[in-house]
Short mmCIF file of C-alpha atoms in Angstrom, two decimals:
data_model
loop_
_atom_site.label_atom_id
_atom_site.label_comp_id
_atom_site.label_asym_id
_atom_site.label_seq_id
_atom_site.Cartn_x
_atom_site.Cartn_y
_atom_site.Cartn_z
CA UNK A 259 78.61 69.62 -84.89
CA UNK A 260 80.21 68.74 -81.88
CA UNK A 261 78.11 66.59 -80.20
CA UNK A 262 77.29 64.65 -83.65
CA UNK A 263 81.20 64.07 -83.75
CA UNK A 264 82.01 60.36 -84.51
CA UNK A 265 84.95 59.15 -82.52
CA UNK A 266 87.23 56.49 -84.68
CA UNK A 267 89.70 54.15 -83.07
CA UNK A 268 92.74 52.77 -84.63
CA UNK A 269 92.02 48.74 -84.77
CA UNK A 270 95.48 48.31 -84.92
CA UNK A 271 96.35 48.84 -81.31
CA UNK A 272 93.98 46.61 -80.90
CA UNK A 273 95.76 43.95 -82.28
CA UNK A 274 99.00 45.14 -80.92
CA UNK A 275 97.72 44.89 -77.75
CA UNK A 276 96.21 41.43 -78.24
CA UNK A 277 99.69 40.11 -79.82
CA UNK A 278 101.73 41.63 -76.99
CA UNK A 279 99.59 39.27 -74.57
CA UNK A 280 100.04 36.56 -77.00
CA UNK A 281 103.90 36.88 -76.75
CA UNK A 282 103.86 36.98 -72.87
CA UNK A 283 101.98 33.89 -72.69
CA UNK A 284 103.91 31.72 -75.09
CA UNK A 285 107.33 33.50 -73.58
CA UNK A 286 106.17 32.03 -70.32
CA UNK A 287 105.04 28.35 -71.87
CA UNK A 288 108.17 28.16 -73.04
CA UNK A 289 110.31 29.14 -69.91
CA UNK A 290 107.70 26.67 -68.64
CA UNK A 291 107.72 24.06 -71.20
CA UNK A 292 110.92 21.96 -69.44
CA UNK A 293 109.76 21.65 -65.93
CA UNK A 294 106.85 20.17 -67.88
CA UNK A 295 108.97 17.29 -70.14
CA UNK A 296 110.15 14.25 -68.72
CA UNK A 297 112.00 11.74 -71.26
CA UNK A 298 110.19 9.20 -72.81
CA UNK A 299 112.26 5.93 -72.36
CA UNK A 300 111.09 2.82 -73.56
CA UNK A 301 113.08 -0.81 -72.42
CA UNK A 302 113.22 -3.37 -75.45
CA UNK A 303 114.64 -6.47 -75.63
CA UNK A 304 116.46 -6.94 -78.97
CA UNK A 305 118.16 -10.66 -80.01
CA UNK A 306 118.52 -11.37 -75.88
CA UNK A 307 119.94 -7.66 -76.02
CA UNK A 308 118.11 -5.47 -73.34
CA UNK A 309 118.21 -2.16 -75.12
CA UNK A 310 117.22 1.78 -73.74
CA UNK A 311 116.08 3.85 -76.33
CA UNK A 312 114.05 7.13 -76.72
CA UNK A 313 111.38 5.05 -79.23
CA UNK A 314 109.32 2.35 -78.53
CA UNK A 315 110.39 -0.84 -79.84
CA UNK A 316 109.86 -1.91 -83.47
CA UNK A 317 107.47 -5.24 -82.12
CA UNK A 318 105.90 -3.39 -79.98
CA UNK A 319 107.10 -4.93 -77.04
CA UNK A 320 108.16 -2.03 -75.06
CA UNK A 321 108.44 -1.51 -71.45
CA UNK A 322 107.90 2.38 -71.33
CA UNK A 323 109.52 3.75 -68.07
CA UNK A 324 109.18 6.73 -65.79
CA UNK A 325 112.50 8.78 -65.62
CA UNK A 326 112.93 12.31 -64.24
CA UNK A 327 115.89 14.76 -65.52
CA UNK A 328 117.97 14.69 -62.75
CA UNK A 329 118.78 17.76 -60.59
CA UNK A 330 120.48 20.95 -62.14
CA UNK A 331 124.56 21.04 -60.93
CA UNK A 332 123.46 23.96 -58.97
CA UNK A 333 121.49 21.59 -56.48
CA UNK A 334 123.16 19.75 -54.37
CA UNK A 335 121.11 18.16 -51.24
CA UNK A 336 123.44 17.87 -48.54
CA UNK A 337 124.62 21.38 -48.55
CA UNK A 338 121.81 23.72 -46.70
CA UNK A 339 123.68 26.99 -47.52
CA UNK A 340 127.23 28.66 -47.46
CA UNK A 341 129.69 27.64 -44.58
CA UNK A 342 130.17 29.42 -41.67
CA UNK A 343 133.23 30.62 -42.89
CA UNK A 344 132.03 31.95 -45.50
CA UNK A 345 129.28 33.46 -43.89
CA UNK A 346 131.53 35.44 -41.18
CA UNK A 347 133.59 36.38 -44.61
CA UNK A 348 130.95 37.77 -45.93
CA UNK A 349 129.50 39.38 -43.13
CA UNK A 350 133.03 41.23 -42.74
CA UNK A 351 133.07 42.05 -46.44
CA UNK A 352 130.31 43.95 -45.85
CA UNK A 353 130.99 45.12 -42.57
CA UNK A 354 134.29 46.51 -44.16
CA UNK A 355 132.17 48.07 -47.48
CA UNK A 356 129.64 50.22 -45.26
CA UNK A 357 132.59 51.59 -43.70
CA UNK A 358 134.54 52.72 -46.08
CA UNK A 359 131.18 53.91 -47.21
CA UNK A 360 130.47 56.50 -44.09
CA UNK A 361 134.37 57.29 -44.27
CA UNK A 362 133.59 58.75 -47.85
CA UNK A 363 130.12 60.20 -46.72
CA UNK A 364 132.21 61.86 -44.01
CA UNK A 365 134.88 63.12 -46.00
CA UNK A 366 132.62 64.86 -48.65
CA UNK A 367 130.75 66.84 -45.79
CA UNK A 368 133.93 67.57 -44.46
CA UNK A 369 134.80 69.43 -48.12
CA UNK A 370 131.54 70.48 -47.97
CA UNK A 371 131.97 72.52 -44.61
CA UNK A 372 135.66 73.93 -45.57
CA UNK A 373 133.91 75.30 -49.02
CA UNK A 374 131.19 77.00 -47.23
CA UNK A 375 133.64 78.10 -44.07
CA UNK A 376 135.62 79.38 -47.08
CA UNK A 377 133.04 81.79 -48.67
CA UNK A 378 131.85 82.91 -44.96
CA UNK A 379 135.41 84.03 -44.20
CA UNK A 380 135.79 85.74 -47.87
CA UNK A 381 132.17 87.69 -47.64
CA UNK A 382 133.54 88.57 -43.71
CA UNK A 383 136.53 89.56 -44.80
CA UNK A 384 134.90 91.27 -47.71
CA UNK A 385 132.25 93.43 -45.20
CA UNK A 386 134.93 94.28 -42.94
CA UNK A 387 137.10 95.73 -45.71
CA UNK A 388 134.09 97.86 -46.50
CA UNK A 389 133.49 99.22 -43.24
CA UNK A 390 137.42 100.19 -43.23
CA UNK A 391 137.61 101.79 -46.58
CA UNK A 392 134.39 104.14 -45.41
CA UNK A 393 135.84 105.01 -42.31
CA UNK A 394 139.58 105.63 -43.59
CA UNK A 395 137.76 107.64 -46.27
CA UNK A 396 135.31 109.76 -43.89
CA UNK A 397 138.99 110.36 -41.46
CA UNK A 398 140.37 111.43 -44.54
CA UNK A 399 137.82 114.17 -45.06
CA UNK A 400 136.81 114.73 -41.89
CA UNK A 401 135.64 118.36 -40.57
CA UNK A 402 137.85 118.12 -37.21
CA UNK A 403 140.93 116.85 -35.76
CA UNK A 404 138.20 114.60 -33.18
CA UNK A 405 136.49 113.66 -35.58
CA UNK A 406 139.57 112.11 -38.03
CA UNK A 407 140.77 110.50 -34.67
CA UNK A 408 137.22 108.86 -34.71
CA UNK A 409 137.29 107.68 -37.83
CA UNK A 410 140.85 106.68 -37.60
CA UNK A 411 140.51 104.67 -34.40
CA UNK A 412 136.84 102.95 -36.22
CA UNK A 413 138.95 101.94 -39.76
CA UNK A 414 142.00 100.27 -37.47
CA UNK A 415 139.52 98.80 -35.49
CA UNK A 416 138.41 97.11 -38.54
CA UNK A 417 141.47 95.92 -39.93
CA UNK A 418 142.22 94.35 -37.14
CA UNK A 419 139.11 92.67 -36.71
CA UNK A 420 139.04 91.39 -40.19
CA UNK A 421 142.78 90.51 -40.25
CA UNK A 422 142.12 86.64 -38.91
CA UNK A 423 139.27 85.61 -42.62
CA UNK A 424 141.61 88.15 -44.20
CA UNK A 425 144.04 85.61 -46.12
#
């Protein structure tokens, strides 16, 4: 029964994809349209006066002129780019921005290292305190005075050793 199953395709999905393709080409054509159009200008002589207009002359005696649209306002043929002073200003600005970014990264790394060191010191302090407490308890419960002195000395050793880490 599974091998005989008929697969039904959604016909609207194919149409939607077709519509997407058509819309892409339509947008592309609309974007390129201004580059293909040139203004049609006709030179007409009416009552001895020369007149320029978009539509052909009424009497049919029109001379069509080929006029290309003026270049955009941002295009300046004499300027090949930015000035040297502007280029140097941009270079300094970029260097300053890079310097600030590196400084912030170093500060963040220092802060992270300080935090790690603080946690490590805290853990070391806790370890020394635990050892000190352990030997202190043994010194209190030791059987002989020699044993008690050894344990007391060991507890004092760990107390001294842990002082720099316990703040």
